[in-house]
Amino acid sequence: MNKLSVSQISTLRWDLEADVHAYYERGFRGIGLYRPKVEDFGVERAAELLAEYSMAATSLSWAGGFTGSDGRTFEDAVSDAIAAVIQAAELGAETVIILAGGKNNHIKNHLRRVLYQALCRIAAVASEHGVKVAIEPFHPGCGEEWSFVNDFDATLDIIERVDNPALGLVLDTYHLGMECDIAHAVADIVPHLHLVQLGDGRHCPHGEMNRCLLGDGRVPLTDLMDLLFRNGYQGPLEVELIGEDVEHLGYDSLLDHTRAYLSHALPLHC
C-alpha cells in the first residue's frame, strides 16, 4: 500500500503540532515537512512528535536554488542543501525535495553544469545518511523563478549523469499531470521516482500556483495513479494544495474533502 501523506504547505498557517494532530485524525500516516515550520518547532522536538504518532516524514521541502536566482551564492545553496539532508536524516524524512533554481540569465550549458556539480555533492552526502534527494520539475508557466528544469527529459538526463541511486525525481501532478505525453513517460520515470505529489488545477499553471481541490480540476488523477501503480510505483502519495481556489476554505474542510476523495478514488491504496 502506498503511504498517504499531506504536505504542510497545504495548511500553511498551522504549526507542526496542529498539522500532525489534524492529519493523524483523518487517517494520514505521512507528512511532507516544510523546513520553516520544522525549524520554528525545533528539529529534535519534531522528531519526537512524529515518533509519538508513528507518522512518517515522506519529504522535506525545499533545498536548491543553485543558479543564484534567489540571491544566494552557489556554495551557500549547496551548503544549505547538505544541511537539509542531514536534517532529514535526524527527522527520519525519506526524501529532500530539490529545486534547481531559475535561469538567472545563464546559458543552458552553464545551468546544466551548475546543477550537475551541486547534485553530485548533495547525492553523495545523502547516500552516506540513508536519505534520498529528488529533483522536482516545475511547469514553466508558474515556476521559472524556481526551476529551469521543466520536463521529464531534462530531469532524467541529469539523474543519469549524476548516476547515484540516492538521486531521483518528484512527480507533482499539478505541474506535469496535464501534459499530453505523460502517459508515455511513466515507464521511464517510475524507476527513478521517489515521491508523487498530488495536486489538481482548473487550468494549466500560469502565474502564481493555483491548485484546486483534488478531483475538481483537469488533472486525470485516477487514471494517472492507476498508470503509476501498474508500472510498479509503491512510494508515498503526498497531497499539496495551495492557491486562490482553496485559500477561502478552512483547513479542516480541505483535509476532510481530501481524505474523502482519496478513499473514493484510490480505495485499494488507502
PDB file of C-alpha atoms in Angstrom:
ATOM      1  CA  MET A   1       0.000   0.000   0.000  1.00  0.00           C
ATOM      2  CA  ASN A   2       1.177   3.494  -0.829  1.00  0.00           C
ATOM      3  CA  LYS A   3       1.615   5.721   2.215  1.00  0.00           C
ATOM      4  CA  LEU A   4      -0.813   8.676   2.155  1.00  0.00           C
ATOM      5  CA  SER A   5       0.671  11.978   3.227  1.00  0.00           C
ATOM      6  CA  VAL A   6      -0.129  15.684   3.351  1.00  0.00           C
ATOM      7  CA  SER A   7       2.390  18.440   2.718  1.00  0.00           C
ATOM      8  CA  GLN A   8       2.475  21.061   5.461  1.00  0.00           C
ATOM      9  CA  ILE A   9       2.248  23.694   2.733  1.00  0.00           C
ATOM     10  CA  SER A  10      -1.413  22.694   2.445  1.00  0.00           C
ATOM     11  CA  THR A  11      -2.058  24.003   5.972  1.00  0.00           C
ATOM     12  CA  LEU A  12       0.467  26.794   5.895  1.00  0.00           C
ATOM     13  CA  ARG A  13      -0.868  28.854   8.818  1.00  0.00           C
ATOM     14  CA  TRP A  14      -0.932  25.956  11.263  1.00  0.00           C
ATOM     15  CA  ASP A  15       2.152  24.943  13.211  1.00  0.00           C
ATOM     16  CA  LEU A  16       3.719  21.498  13.123  1.00  0.00           C
ATOM     17  CA  GLU A  17       1.842  20.163  16.136  1.00  0.00           C
ATOM     18  CA  ALA A  18      -1.539  21.228  14.725  1.00  0.00           C
ATOM     19  CA  ASP A  19      -0.635  19.659  11.375  1.00  0.00           C
ATOM     20  CA  VAL A  20       0.317  16.321  12.909  1.00  0.00           C
ATOM     21  CA  HIS A  21      -2.847  16.142  15.023  1.00  0.00           C
ATOM     22  CA  ALA A  22      -5.147  17.034  12.119  1.00  0.00           C
ATOM     23  CA  TYR A  23      -3.522  14.690   9.619  1.00  0.00           C
ATOM     24  CA  TYR A  24      -3.445  11.798  12.065  1.00  0.00           C
ATOM     25  CA  GLU A  25      -7.115  12.221  12.995  1.00  0.00           C
ATOM     26  CA  ARG A  26      -8.039  11.781   9.325  1.00  0.00           C
ATOM     27  CA  GLY A  27      -6.009   8.634   8.869  1.00  0.00           C
ATOM     28  CA  PHE A  28      -2.965  10.087   7.162  1.00  0.00           C
ATOM     29  CA  ARG A  29       0.186   8.396   8.370  1.00  0.00           C
ATOM     30  CA  GLY A  30       2.612  10.561   6.438  1.00  0.00           C
ATOM     31  CA  ILE A  31       3.556  14.227   6.453  1.00  0.00           C
ATOM     32  CA  GLY A  32       5.520  16.316   3.996  1.00  0.00           C
ATOM     33  CA  LEU A  33       7.608  18.554   6.221  1.00  0.00           C
ATOM     34  CA  TYR A  34       8.195  22.234   5.484  1.00  0.00           C
ATOM     35  CA  ARG A  35      11.575  23.412   6.735  1.00  0.00           C
ATOM     36  CA  PRO A  36      10.470  26.771   8.231  1.00  0.00           C
ATOM     37  CA  LYS A  37       7.812  25.031  10.338  1.00  0.00           C
ATOM     38  CA  VAL A  38      10.256  22.358  11.489  1.00  0.00           C
ATOM     39  CA  GLU A  39      12.846  24.948  12.453  1.00  0.00           C
ATOM     40  CA  ASP A  40      10.258  27.001  14.345  1.00  0.00           C
ATOM     41  CA  PHE A  41       9.198  23.909  16.284  1.00  0.00           C
ATOM     42  CA  GLY A  42      12.703  22.512  16.737  1.00  0.00           C
ATOM     43  CA  VAL A  43      14.171  19.528  14.906  1.00  0.00           C
ATOM     44  CA  GLU A  44      14.561  17.332  17.979  1.00  0.00           C
ATOM     45  CA  ARG A  45      11.033  18.103  19.230  1.00  0.00           C
ATOM     46  CA  ALA A  46       9.681  17.477  15.728  1.00  0.00           C
ATOM     47  CA  ALA A  47      11.330  14.061  15.563  1.00  0.00           C
ATOM     48  CA  GLU A  48       9.865  13.174  18.965  1.00  0.00           C
ATOM     49  CA  LEU A  49       6.381  14.303  17.906  1.00  0.00           C
ATOM     50  CA  LEU A  50       6.467  12.243  14.714  1.00  0.00           C
ATOM     51  CA  ALA A  51       7.625   9.193  16.666  1.00  0.00           C
ATOM     52  CA  GLU A  52       4.829   9.672  19.202  1.00  0.00           C
ATOM     53  CA  TYR A  53       2.230   9.485  16.412  1.00  0.00           C
ATOM     54  CA  SER A  54       4.119   6.872  14.362  1.00  0.00           C
ATOM     55  CA  MET A  55       3.946   9.330  11.491  1.00  0.00           C
ATOM     56  CA  ALA A  56       6.442   9.069   8.654  1.00  0.00           C
ATOM     57  CA  ALA A  57       8.027  12.143   7.125  1.00  0.00           C
ATOM     58  CA  THR A  58       7.633  11.470   3.424  1.00  0.00           C
ATOM     59  CA  SER A  59       9.580  14.567   2.375  1.00  0.00           C
ATOM     60  CA  LEU A  60      11.353  17.703   3.496  1.00  0.00           C
ATOM     61  CA  SER A  61      10.881  20.862   1.405  1.00  0.00           C
ATOM     62  CA  TRP A  62      12.910  22.527  -0.061  1.00  0.00           C
ATOM     63  CA  ALA A  63      16.562  22.922  -0.908  1.00  0.00           C
ATOM     64  CA  GLY A  64      18.208  24.220  -4.051  1.00  0.00           C
ATOM     65  CA  GLY A  65      18.447  27.487  -5.930  1.00  0.00           C
ATOM     66  CA  PHE A  66      21.940  26.694  -7.233  1.00  0.00           C
ATOM     67  CA  THR A  67      21.786  29.225 -10.079  1.00  0.00           C
ATOM     68  CA  GLY A  68      21.751  32.291  -7.821  1.00  0.00           C
ATOM     69  CA  SER A  69      18.193  33.211  -8.793  1.00  0.00           C
ATOM     70  CA  ASP A  70      17.252  33.669  -5.130  1.00  0.00           C
ATOM     71  CA  GLY A  71      20.302  35.830  -4.339  1.00  0.00           C
ATOM     72  CA  ARG A  72      22.471  33.166  -2.725  1.00  0.00           C
ATOM     73  CA  THR A  73      25.859  32.036  -3.949  1.00  0.00           C
ATOM     74  CA  PHE A  74      26.347  28.545  -5.353  1.00  0.00           C
ATOM     75  CA  GLU A  75      28.289  27.444  -2.277  1.00  0.00           C
ATOM     76  CA  ASP A  76      25.649  28.810   0.080  1.00  0.00           C
ATOM     77  CA  ALA A  77      22.914  26.929  -1.773  1.00  0.00           C
ATOM     78  CA  VAL A  78      24.881  23.663  -1.784  1.00  0.00           C
ATOM     79  CA  SER A  79      25.746  24.014   1.912  1.00  0.00           C
ATOM     80  CA  ASP A  80      22.086  24.631   2.715  1.00  0.00           C
ATOM     81  CA  ALA A  81      21.034  21.566   0.720  1.00  0.00           C
ATOM     82  CA  ILE A  82      23.565  19.410   2.560  1.00  0.00           C
ATOM     83  CA  ALA A  83      22.237  20.799   5.847  1.00  0.00           C
ATOM     84  CA  ALA A  84      18.722  19.834   4.704  1.00  0.00           C
ATOM     85  CA  VAL A  85      19.889  16.269   4.004  1.00  0.00           C
ATOM     86  CA  ILE A  86      21.373  15.983   7.493  1.00  0.00           C
ATOM     87  CA  GLN A  87      18.213  17.486   8.966  1.00  0.00           C
ATOM     88  CA  ALA A  88      16.133  14.943   7.026  1.00  0.00           C
ATOM     89  CA  ALA A  89      18.221  12.125   8.487  1.00  0.00           C
ATOM     90  CA  GLU A  90      17.587  13.451  12.002  1.00  0.00           C
ATOM     91  CA  LEU A  91      13.842  13.600  11.283  1.00  0.00           C
ATOM     92  CA  GLY A  92      13.668  10.259   9.516  1.00  0.00           C
ATOM     93  CA  ALA A  93      12.427  12.042   6.384  1.00  0.00           C
ATOM     94  CA  GLU A  94      12.601   9.888   3.272  1.00  0.00           C
ATOM     95  CA  THR A  95      13.296  12.499   0.598  1.00  0.00           C
ATOM     96  CA  VAL A  96      14.633  16.048   0.351  1.00  0.00           C
ATOM     97  CA  ILE A  97      12.947  17.909  -2.490  1.00  0.00           C
ATOM     98  CA  ILE A  98      15.346  19.847  -4.688  1.00  0.00           C
ATOM     99  CA  LEU A  99      14.519  22.876  -6.838  1.00  0.00           C
ATOM    100  CA  ALA A 100      17.213  23.673  -9.360  1.00  0.00           C
ATOM    101  CA  GLY A 101      16.786  27.455  -9.404  1.00  0.00           C
ATOM    102  CA  GLY A 102      15.706  29.836 -12.148  1.00  0.00           C
ATOM    103  CA  LYS A 103      17.642  30.570 -15.348  1.00  0.00           C
ATOM    104  CA  ASN A 104      19.002  33.839 -13.957  1.00  0.00           C
ATOM    105  CA  ASN A 105      20.248  34.846 -17.438  1.00  0.00           C
ATOM    106  CA  HIS A 106      22.651  31.897 -17.633  1.00  0.00           C
ATOM    107  CA  ILE A 107      23.145  29.893 -20.823  1.00  0.00           C
ATOM    108  CA  LYS A 108      21.810  26.341 -20.918  1.00  0.00           C
ATOM    109  CA  ASN A 109      25.187  24.590 -20.714  1.00  0.00           C
ATOM    110  CA  HIS A 110      26.182  26.609 -17.649  1.00  0.00           C
ATOM    111  CA  LEU A 111      22.868  25.812 -15.933  1.00  0.00           C
ATOM    112  CA  ARG A 112      23.319  22.101 -16.540  1.00  0.00           C
ATOM    113  CA  ARG A 113      26.911  22.163 -15.306  1.00  0.00           C
ATOM    114  CA  VAL A 114      25.997  24.031 -12.122  1.00  0.00           C
ATOM    115  CA  LEU A 115      23.154  21.650 -11.338  1.00  0.00           C
ATOM    116  CA  TYR A 116      25.314  18.589 -12.038  1.00  0.00           C
ATOM    117  CA  GLN A 117      28.073  19.823  -9.728  1.00  0.00           C
ATOM    118  CA  ALA A 118      25.588  20.560  -6.953  1.00  0.00           C
ATOM    119  CA  LEU A 119      23.725  17.276  -7.202  1.00  0.00           C
ATOM    120  CA  CYS A 120      26.892  15.164  -7.249  1.00  0.00           C
ATOM    121  CA  ARG A 121      27.919  16.636  -3.903  1.00  0.00           C
ATOM    122  CA  ILE A 122      24.466  16.505  -2.346  1.00  0.00           C
ATOM    123  CA  ALA A 123      23.673  12.967  -3.501  1.00  0.00           C
ATOM    124  CA  ALA A 124      26.981  11.749  -2.068  1.00  0.00           C
ATOM    125  CA  VAL A 125      26.052  13.109   1.367  1.00  0.00           C
ATOM    126  CA  ALA A 126      22.516  11.727   1.033  1.00  0.00           C
ATOM    127  CA  SER A 127      23.917   8.254   0.333  1.00  0.00           C
ATOM    128  CA  GLU A 128      26.017   8.419   3.483  1.00  0.00           C
ATOM    129  CA  HIS A 129      22.970   9.349   5.592  1.00  0.00           C
ATOM    130  CA  GLY A 130      20.427   6.985   4.035  1.00  0.00           C
ATOM    131  CA  VAL A 131      18.350   9.838   2.637  1.00  0.00           C
ATOM    132  CA  LYS A 132      17.005  10.309  -0.882  1.00  0.00           C
ATOM    133  CA  VAL A 133      17.054  13.573  -2.813  1.00  0.00           C
ATOM    134  CA  ALA A 134      14.673  14.291  -5.644  1.00  0.00           C
ATOM    135  CA  ILE A 135      14.528  16.976  -8.314  1.00  0.00           C
ATOM    136  CA  GLU A 136      11.104  18.489  -8.824  1.00  0.00           C
ATOM    137  CA  PRO A 137      10.417  19.708 -12.354  1.00  0.00           C
ATOM    138  CA  PHE A 138       8.193  22.794 -12.370  1.00  0.00           C
ATOM    139  CA  HIS A 139       5.777  23.809 -15.097  1.00  0.00           C
ATOM    140  CA  PRO A 140       7.331  26.841 -16.852  1.00  0.00           C
ATOM    141  CA  GLY A 141       4.037  28.692 -16.636  1.00  0.00           C
ATOM    142  CA  CYS A 142       4.356  29.173 -12.890  1.00  0.00           C
ATOM    143  CA  GLY A 143       7.861  28.226 -11.889  1.00  0.00           C
ATOM    144  CA  GLU A 144      10.535  29.919 -13.979  1.00  0.00           C
ATOM    145  CA  GLU A 145      11.987  31.655 -10.930  1.00  0.00           C
ATOM    146  CA  TRP A 146      12.042  28.338  -9.034  1.00  0.00           C
ATOM    147  CA  SER A 147      13.492  25.916 -11.550  1.00  0.00           C
ATOM    148  CA  PHE A 148      14.850  25.827 -15.073  1.00  0.00           C
ATOM    149  CA  VAL A 149      14.094  22.073 -15.084  1.00  0.00           C
ATOM    150  CA  ASN A 150      10.621  21.860 -16.600  1.00  0.00           C
ATOM    151  CA  ASP A 151      10.140  18.390 -18.080  1.00  0.00           C
ATOM    152  CA  PHE A 152      10.889  14.709 -17.650  1.00  0.00           C
ATOM    153  CA  ASP A 153      13.596  14.530 -20.308  1.00  0.00           C
ATOM    154  CA  ALA A 154      15.737  17.207 -18.645  1.00  0.00           C
ATOM    155  CA  THR A 155      15.170  15.627 -15.229  1.00  0.00           C
ATOM    156  CA  LEU A 156      16.075  12.114 -16.333  1.00  0.00           C
ATOM    157  CA  ASP A 157      19.128  13.424 -18.154  1.00  0.00           C
ATOM    158  CA  ILE A 158      20.624  14.987 -15.023  1.00  0.00           C
ATOM    159  CA  ILE A 159      19.726  11.930 -12.915  1.00  0.00           C
ATOM    160  CA  GLU A 160      21.521   9.638 -15.350  1.00  0.00           C
ATOM    161  CA  ARG A 161      24.561  11.926 -15.487  1.00  0.00           C
ATOM    162  CA  VAL A 162      24.921  12.082 -11.704  1.00  0.00           C
ATOM    163  CA  ASP A 163      24.445   8.294 -11.538  1.00  0.00           C
ATOM    164  CA  ASN A 164      23.784   7.985  -7.821  1.00  0.00           C
ATOM    165  CA  PRO A 165      20.753   5.913  -6.683  1.00  0.00           C
ATOM    166  CA  ALA A 166      20.080   8.429  -3.921  1.00  0.00           C
ATOM    167  CA  LEU A 167      19.036  10.929  -6.608  1.00  0.00           C
ATOM    168  CA  GLY A 168      15.616  10.680  -8.224  1.00  0.00           C
ATOM    169  CA  LEU A 169      12.654  12.859  -9.041  1.00  0.00           C
ATOM    170  CA  VAL A 170       9.372  14.147  -7.671  1.00  0.00           C
ATOM    171  CA  LEU A 171       6.284  13.989  -9.861  1.00  0.00           C
ATOM    172  CA  ASP A 172       3.909  16.781  -8.874  1.00  0.00           C
ATOM    173  CA  THR A 173       0.705  16.147 -10.812  1.00  0.00           C
ATOM    174  CA  TYR A 174      -0.206  19.844 -10.696  1.00  0.00           C
ATOM    175  CA  HIS A 175       2.908  20.764 -12.652  1.00  0.00           C
ATOM    176  CA  LEU A 176       3.091  17.914 -15.162  1.00  0.00           C
ATOM    177  CA  GLY A 177      -0.138  15.933 -14.807  1.00  0.00           C
ATOM    178  CA  MET A 178      -1.927  17.847 -17.564  1.00  0.00           C
ATOM    179  CA  GLU A 179       0.819  17.195 -20.123  1.00  0.00           C
ATOM    180  CA  CYS A 180      -0.435  15.075 -23.013  1.00  0.00           C
ATOM    181  CA  ASP A 181       2.737  12.949 -23.167  1.00  0.00           C
ATOM    182  CA  ILE A 182       2.821  11.964 -19.502  1.00  0.00           C
ATOM    183  CA  ALA A 183       1.371   8.507 -20.192  1.00  0.00           C
ATOM    184  CA  HIS A 184       4.300   7.725 -22.466  1.00  0.00           C
ATOM    185  CA  ALA A 185       6.827   8.911 -19.863  1.00  0.00           C
ATOM    186  CA  VAL A 186       5.583   6.900 -16.889  1.00  0.00           C
ATOM    187  CA  ALA A 187       7.516   3.709 -17.641  1.00  0.00           C
ATOM    188  CA  ASP A 188      10.745   5.705 -17.872  1.00  0.00           C
ATOM    189  CA  ILE A 189      10.249   7.774 -14.729  1.00  0.00           C
ATOM    190  CA  VAL A 190       8.966   5.149 -12.269  1.00  0.00           C
ATOM    191  CA  PRO A 191      12.408   3.542 -11.679  1.00  0.00           C
ATOM    192  CA  HIS A 192      13.675   6.962 -10.561  1.00  0.00           C
ATOM    193  CA  LEU A 193      10.514   8.155  -8.823  1.00  0.00           C
ATOM    194  CA  HIS A 194      10.992   8.898  -5.122  1.00  0.00           C
ATOM    195  CA  LEU A 195       7.748  10.765  -4.472  1.00  0.00           C
ATOM    196  CA  VAL A 196       4.395  11.600  -6.069  1.00  0.00           C
ATOM    197  CA  GLN A 197       2.730  14.835  -5.007  1.00  0.00           C
ATOM    198  CA  LEU A 198      -0.982  15.015  -5.738  1.00  0.00           C
ATOM    199  CA  GLY A 199      -2.242  18.365  -6.966  1.00  0.00           C
ATOM    200  CA  ASP A 200      -5.052  19.444  -9.261  1.00  0.00           C
ATOM    201  CA  GLY A 201      -5.842  22.620 -11.173  1.00  0.00           C
ATOM    202  CA  ARG A 202      -8.648  24.034 -13.279  1.00  0.00           C
ATOM    203  CA  HIS A 203      -6.213  25.245 -15.928  1.00  0.00           C
ATOM    204  CA  CYS A 204      -2.567  24.811 -16.872  1.00  0.00           C
ATOM    205  CA  PRO A 205      -0.252  26.545 -14.406  1.00  0.00           C
ATOM    206  CA  HIS A 206       0.167  30.207 -15.190  1.00  0.00           C
ATOM    207  CA  GLY A 207       1.468  32.886 -12.842  1.00  0.00           C
ATOM    208  CA  GLU A 208       1.057  32.033  -9.181  1.00  0.00           C
ATOM    209  CA  MET A 209       0.358  28.392  -8.353  1.00  0.00           C
ATOM    210  CA  ASN A 210      -3.391  27.896  -8.031  1.00  0.00           C
ATOM    211  CA  ARG A 211      -4.369  24.382  -7.059  1.00  0.00           C
ATOM    212  CA  CYS A 212      -7.971  23.338  -6.588  1.00  0.00           C
ATOM    213  CA  LEU A 213      -9.476  20.529  -4.534  1.00  0.00           C
ATOM    214  CA  LEU A 214      -8.495  17.091  -5.773  1.00  0.00           C
ATOM    215  CA  GLY A 215     -10.919  15.926  -8.436  1.00  0.00           C
ATOM    216  CA  ASP A 216     -12.233  19.411  -9.237  1.00  0.00           C
ATOM    217  CA  GLY A 217      -9.686  20.191 -11.942  1.00  0.00           C
ATOM    218  CA  ARG A 218      -8.242  18.958 -15.216  1.00  0.00           C
ATOM    219  CA  VAL A 219      -5.628  16.515 -13.937  1.00  0.00           C
ATOM    220  CA  PRO A 220      -6.756  12.903 -14.637  1.00  0.00           C
ATOM    221  CA  LEU A 221      -5.681  11.815 -11.181  1.00  0.00           C
ATOM    222  CA  THR A 222      -7.287   8.380 -11.019  1.00  0.00           C
ATOM    223  CA  ASP A 223      -6.053   7.369 -14.475  1.00  0.00           C
ATOM    224  CA  LEU A 224      -2.588   8.692 -13.749  1.00  0.00           C
ATOM    225  CA  MET A 225      -2.345   6.925 -10.408  1.00  0.00           C
ATOM    226  CA  ASP A 226      -3.553   3.684 -11.941  1.00  0.00           C
ATOM    227  CA  LEU A 227      -0.862   4.005 -14.605  1.00  0.00           C
ATOM    228  CA  LEU A 228       1.832   4.643 -11.987  1.00  0.00           C
ATOM    229  CA  PHE A 229       0.712   1.683  -9.882  1.00  0.00           C
ATOM    230  CA  ARG A 230       0.625  -0.643 -12.913  1.00  0.00           C
ATOM    231  CA  ASN A 231       4.191   0.393 -13.689  1.00  0.00           C
ATOM    232  CA  GLY A 232       5.307  -0.532 -10.192  1.00  0.00           C
ATOM    233  CA  TYR A 233       5.251   2.688  -8.188  1.00  0.00           C
ATOM    234  CA  GLN A 234       4.943   1.848  -4.478  1.00  0.00           C
ATOM    235  CA  GLY A 235       6.132   5.079  -2.868  1.00  0.00           C
ATOM    236  CA  PRO A 236       4.274   7.780  -0.946  1.00  0.00           C
ATOM    237  CA  LEU A 237       1.363   9.844  -2.258  1.00  0.00           C
ATOM    238  CA  GLU A 238       1.688  13.324  -0.794  1.00  0.00           C
ATOM    239  CA  VAL A 239      -1.100  15.884  -1.195  1.00  0.00           C
ATOM    240  CA  GLU A 240      -0.147  19.520  -1.802  1.00  0.00           C
ATOM    241  CA  LEU A 241      -2.918  22.125  -2.026  1.00  0.00           C
ATOM    242  CA  ILE A 242      -2.290  25.865  -2.220  1.00  0.00           C
ATOM    243  CA  GLY A 243      -3.723  28.795  -4.178  1.00  0.00           C
ATOM    244  CA  GLU A 244      -6.703  31.080  -4.620  1.00  0.00           C
ATOM    245  CA  ASP A 245      -9.121  28.243  -5.360  1.00  0.00           C
ATOM    246  CA  VAL A 246      -8.602  26.702  -1.910  1.00  0.00           C
ATOM    247  CA  GLU A 247      -7.441  29.567   0.297  1.00  0.00           C
ATOM    248  CA  HIS A 248     -11.021  30.534   1.252  1.00  0.00           C
ATOM    249  CA  LEU A 249     -11.646  27.047   2.645  1.00  0.00           C
ATOM    250  CA  GLY A 250     -10.942  26.183   6.239  1.00  0.00           C
ATOM    251  CA  TYR A 251      -8.126  23.699   6.646  1.00  0.00           C
ATOM    252  CA  ASP A 252     -10.432  21.189   8.330  1.00  0.00           C
ATOM    253  CA  SER A 253     -12.768  21.253   5.332  1.00  0.00           C
ATOM    254  CA  LEU A 254      -9.842  20.952   2.938  1.00  0.00           C
ATOM    255  CA  LEU A 255      -8.477  17.893   4.762  1.00  0.00           C
ATOM    256  CA  ASP A 256     -11.910  16.268   5.059  1.00  0.00           C
ATOM    257  CA  HIS A 257     -12.518  16.651   1.330  1.00  0.00           C
ATOM    258  CA  THR A 258      -9.045  15.316   0.524  1.00  0.00           C
ATOM    259  CA  ARG A 259      -9.489  12.221   2.672  1.00  0.00           C
ATOM    260  CA  ALA A 260     -12.950  11.517   1.218  1.00  0.00           C
ATOM    261  CA  TYR A 261     -11.687  11.959  -2.333  1.00  0.00           C
ATOM    262  CA  LEU A 262      -8.730   9.613  -1.861  1.00  0.00           C
ATOM    263  CA  SER A 263     -10.887   6.964  -0.178  1.00  0.00           C
ATOM    264  CA  HIS A 264     -13.224   7.042  -3.159  1.00  0.00           C
ATOM    265  CA  ALA A 265     -10.655   7.417  -5.945  1.00  0.00           C
ATOM    266  CA  LEU A 266      -7.937   5.124  -4.599  1.00  0.00           C
ATOM    267  CA  PRO A 267      -9.707   2.606  -2.345  1.00  0.00           C
ATOM    268  CA  LEU A 268      -7.131  -0.144  -2.814  1.00  0.00           C
ATOM    269  CA  HIS A 269      -4.276   2.183  -1.911  1.00  0.00           C
ATOM    270  CA  CYS A 270      -5.786   3.898   1.128  1.00  0.00           C
TER     271      CYS A 270
END
